[in-house]
Amino acid sequence: MASYIATASFALSTIFTALVLCQSQAQLNSTFYATTCPNVSSIVRTVLQQALQSDPRIGASLIRLHFHDCFVNGCDASLLLDNSANIQSEKNAAPNTNSTRGFNVVDNMKTALENSCPGVVSCADILALAAEAAVSLAGGPSWSVLLGRRDSLTANQAGANTSIPSPFESLSNITAKFTAVGLNTNDLVALSGAHTFGRAQCRLFSSRLYNFSGTGNPDPTLNSTYLTTLQQICPQNGSGFNVANLDPTTPDGFDNNYFSNLQNNQGLLQSDQELFSTSGAATISIVNTFSSNQTAFFQSFVQSMINMGNISPLTGSSGEIRTDCKKVNGS
Ligand code: HEM
Ligand SMILES: *[C@@H]1O[C@H](CO)[C@@H](O)[C@H](O)[C@H]1NC(C)=O
Ligand SMILES: *[C@@H]1O[C@H](CO)[C@@H](O)[C@H](O)[C@H]1NC(C)=O
Ligand SMILES: *[C@@H]1O[C@H](CO)[C@@H](O)[C@H](O)[C@H]1NC(C)=O
Ligand SMILES: *[C@@H]1O[C@H](CO)[C@@H](O)[C@H](O)[C@H]1NC(C)=O
Ligand SMILES: *[C@@H]1O[C@H](CO)[C@@H](O)[C@H](O)[C@H]1NC(C)=O
Ligand SMILES: *[C@@H]1O[C@H](CO)[C@@H](O)[C@H](O)[C@H]1NC(C)=O
Ligand SMILES: *[C@@H]1O[C@H](CO)[C@@H](O)[C@H](O)[C@H]1NC(C)=O
Ligand SMILES: *[C@@H]1O[C@H](CO)[C@@H](O)[C@H](O)[C@H]1NC(C)=O
Ligand SMILES: *[C@@H]1O[C@H](CO)[C@@H](O)[C@H](O)[C@H]1NC(C)=O
């Protein structure tokens, strides 16, 4: 009898604990703003369309902001906070400085949303919505974005320095950084497909063109025709700030050409080409699948964007809804 009571009370307390946990880790959902800001997606999309008129690269820049936000303390808009007395901005972390762009467009989205639904839509959700709009406007898939994230009160510059993958890292190190945020090898390959649009600066790949790993020669995994093109864009003593298209075939379109580029040894970054050229890697067959089947790539990409967007969001009463994405409220 006593043991029966003990078992029953253990079961009850387990259920209770599970309920409490569920509440503190509330799920995002696609209808979060259905009554409070029903037009949120089209407002974000309209501001992006406006920006694309004068800057065909801006969609790519915006999806990258969502990635760099989510990998550091979760998708909480920590990346958007400027330096202040209490904030050491992630914008000045190594992967972001002189590199991330589009913050002014995020501010324009926030202003438009504050005009329609003041104090309602988080900056973290704006990044997730902008990422989807960027992909679909560039010819990629559309999906229902999960919403309900709140904005952080802090930034983590040291975390940004260490958690965001670098283009010079080995495949196993990059895989480890994805695993650290709960993303697997399939997510890594699918999300790398975002390099089907946008640009990269010469300083982030030019060592491959002239003196790879101190060998005095180019990276042997670089297609020799493509090498000549890249050497013209990035002369040996030229500006490291010149840019090349991440996808030389369809620079601003969202498609699966990124993966056929890798098969042709035309990955721009070392980290891109490693997905196909690391001998024995599990990533090779995934690259081949996405290269031969764009539908398979799009399906995986959508699922992996949802997975990335689910990294430790602040929900419920954690964090806040910032009125200015650059600043913690009241600071
Ligand atoms: C797998 C590890 C990754 C590495 C090492 C990496 C690295 C880089 C680097 C070095 C650049 C060029 C930045 C510059 O020149 O200023 C870049 C650009 C870009 N990245 Fe990644 N990235 C990775 C994953 C991702 C993911 C997961 C996404 C989004 C889902 C993404 C989206 C982009 C986009 C769209 C651009 C072009 C941005 C623009 O034109 O402004 N990247 N990435
Ligand atoms: C979406 O999430 C919010 C907050 O957790 C909740 O209040 C709302 O009921 C959810 N909507 C649906 C349809 O699940
Ligand atoms: C929603 O926003 C779009 C773009 O900003 C606008 O064209 C449309 O009229 C809006 N619809 C409603 C119901 O407010
Ligand atoms: C950013 O670029 C400028 C040149 O445009 C350079 O002076 C500065 O040192 C760079 N900052 C960092 C941290 O690399
Ligand atoms: C992050 O990296 C940048 C650039 O290398 C450096 O200036 C900064 O001090 C680093 N910040 C932290 C907190 O480690
Ligand atoms: C991989 O990570 C280890 C541990 O942080 C580091 O020592 C090593 O230099 C990295 N290698 C590459 C190629 O990035
Ligand atoms: C290539 O880089 C290595 C190591 O940084 C250096 O020792 C060597 O002199 C360089 N070779 C050429 C041809 O520049
Ligand atoms: C680049 O500069 C180095 C020394 O700074 C010089 O030795 C080399 O000849 C230059 N290369 C070209 C292609 O101008
Ligand atoms: C180099 O790229 C071209 C396409 O531009 C392709 O036809 C060729 O097969 C590639 N070579 C290698 C070795 O991948
Ligand atoms: C392409 O991928 C989709 C989604 O995974 C799958 O349903 C379809 O059968 C694949 N097509 C071919 C030709 O393999």
PDB file of N, CA and C in Angstrom, residues 60-70 79-80 96 100-103 106 127:
ATOM      1  N   ALA A  60      19.869  38.416 -48.751  1.00  0.00           N
ATOM      2  CA  ALA A  60      20.925  37.517 -48.281  1.00  0.00           C
ATOM      3  C   ALA A  60      21.516  38.036 -46.970  1.00  0.00           C
ATOM      4  N   SER A  61      21.733  39.349 -46.916  1.00  0.00           N
ATOM      5  CA  SER A  61      22.312  39.928 -45.696  1.00  0.00           C
ATOM      6  C   SER A  61      21.382  39.714 -44.500  1.00  0.00           C
ATOM      7  N   LEU A  62      20.069  39.771 -44.744  1.00  0.00           N
ATOM      8  CA  LEU A  62      19.117  39.636 -43.636  1.00  0.00           C
ATOM      9  C   LEU A  62      19.006  38.203 -43.121  1.00  0.00           C
ATOM     10  N   ILE A  63      19.021  37.217 -44.005  1.00  0.00           N
ATOM     11  CA  ILE A  63      18.934  35.834 -43.498  1.00  0.00           C
ATOM     12  C   ILE A  63      20.189  35.531 -42.676  1.00  0.00           C
ATOM     13  N   ARG A  64      21.310  36.105 -43.073  1.00  0.00           N
ATOM     14  CA  ARG A  64      22.549  35.875 -42.308  1.00  0.00           C
ATOM     15  C   ARG A  64      22.443  36.462 -40.898  1.00  0.00           C
ATOM     16  N   LEU A  65      21.717  37.581 -40.751  1.00  0.00           N
ATOM     17  CA  LEU A  65      21.538  38.149 -39.402  1.00  0.00           C
ATOM     18  C   LEU A  65      20.783  37.171 -38.501  1.00  0.00           C
ATOM     19  N   HIS A  66      19.760  36.512 -39.048  1.00  0.00           N
ATOM     20  CA  HIS A  66      18.994  35.536 -38.253  1.00  0.00           C
ATOM     21  C   HIS A  66      19.921  34.395 -37.800  1.00  0.00           C
ATOM     22  N   PHE A  67      20.754  33.904 -38.708  1.00  0.00           N
ATOM     23  CA  PHE A  67      21.733  32.848 -38.377  1.00  0.00           C
ATOM     24  C   PHE A  67      22.682  33.316 -37.267  1.00  0.00           C
ATOM     25  N   HIS A  68      23.271  34.489 -37.439  1.00  0.00           N
ATOM     26  CA  HIS A  68      24.241  34.964 -36.440  1.00  0.00           C
ATOM     27  C   HIS A  68      23.568  35.329 -35.124  1.00  0.00           C
ATOM     28  N   ASP A  69      22.278  35.629 -35.151  1.00  0.00           N
ATOM     29  CA  ASP A  69      21.536  35.836 -33.908  1.00  0.00           C
ATOM     30  C   ASP A  69      21.309  34.492 -33.216  1.00  0.00           C
ATOM     31  N   CYS A  70      20.779  33.532 -33.959  1.00  0.00           N
ATOM     32  CA  CYS A  70      20.360  32.260 -33.344  1.00  0.00           C
ATOM     33  C   CYS A  70      21.519  31.464 -32.750  1.00  0.00           C
ATOM     34  N   LEU A  79      22.042  40.048 -31.284  1.00  0.00           N
ATOM     35  CA  LEU A  79      22.944  40.610 -32.298  1.00  0.00           C
ATOM     36  C   LEU A  79      22.641  42.079 -32.604  1.00  0.00           C
ATOM     37  N   LEU A  80      21.376  42.483 -32.418  1.00  0.00           N
ATOM     38  CA  LEU A  80      20.968  43.817 -32.886  1.00  0.00           C
ATOM     39  C   LEU A  80      21.323  44.942 -31.916  1.00  0.00           C
ATOM     40  N   ASN A  96      31.263  39.311 -37.272  1.00  0.00           N
ATOM     41  CA  ASN A  96      30.281  40.323 -37.670  1.00  0.00           C
ATOM     42  C   ASN A  96      30.883  41.651 -38.113  1.00  0.00           C
ATOM     43  N   THR A 100      28.548  41.829 -41.269  1.00  0.00           N
ATOM     44  CA  THR A 100      27.084  41.791 -41.219  1.00  0.00           C
ATOM     45  C   THR A 100      26.532  43.138 -41.683  1.00  0.00           C
ATOM     46  N   ARG A 101      25.413  43.077 -42.400  1.00  0.00           N
ATOM     47  CA  ARG A 101      24.797  44.301 -42.925  1.00  0.00           C
ATOM     48  C   ARG A 101      23.283  44.129 -42.934  1.00  0.00           C
ATOM     49  N   GLY A 102      22.564  45.235 -43.096  1.00  0.00           N
ATOM     50  CA  GLY A 102      21.106  45.170 -43.153  1.00  0.00           C
ATOM     51  C   GLY A 102      20.423  45.672 -41.886  1.00  0.00           C
ATOM     52  N   PHE A 103      21.202  46.160 -40.933  1.00  0.00           N
ATOM     53  CA  PHE A 103      20.596  46.607 -39.665  1.00  0.00           C
ATOM     54  C   PHE A 103      19.611  47.762 -39.884  1.00  0.00           C
ATOM     55  N   VAL A 106      16.303  46.338 -40.898  1.00  0.00           N
ATOM     56  CA  VAL A 106      15.599  45.798 -39.725  1.00  0.00           C
ATOM     57  C   VAL A 106      14.933  46.951 -38.964  1.00  0.00           C
ATOM     58  N   LEU A 127      13.588  39.187 -37.458  1.00  0.00           N
ATOM     59  CA  LEU A 127      14.690  38.516 -38.173  1.00  0.00           C
ATOM     60  C   LEU A 127      14.217  37.203 -38.799  1.00  0.00           C
TER      61      LEU A 127
END
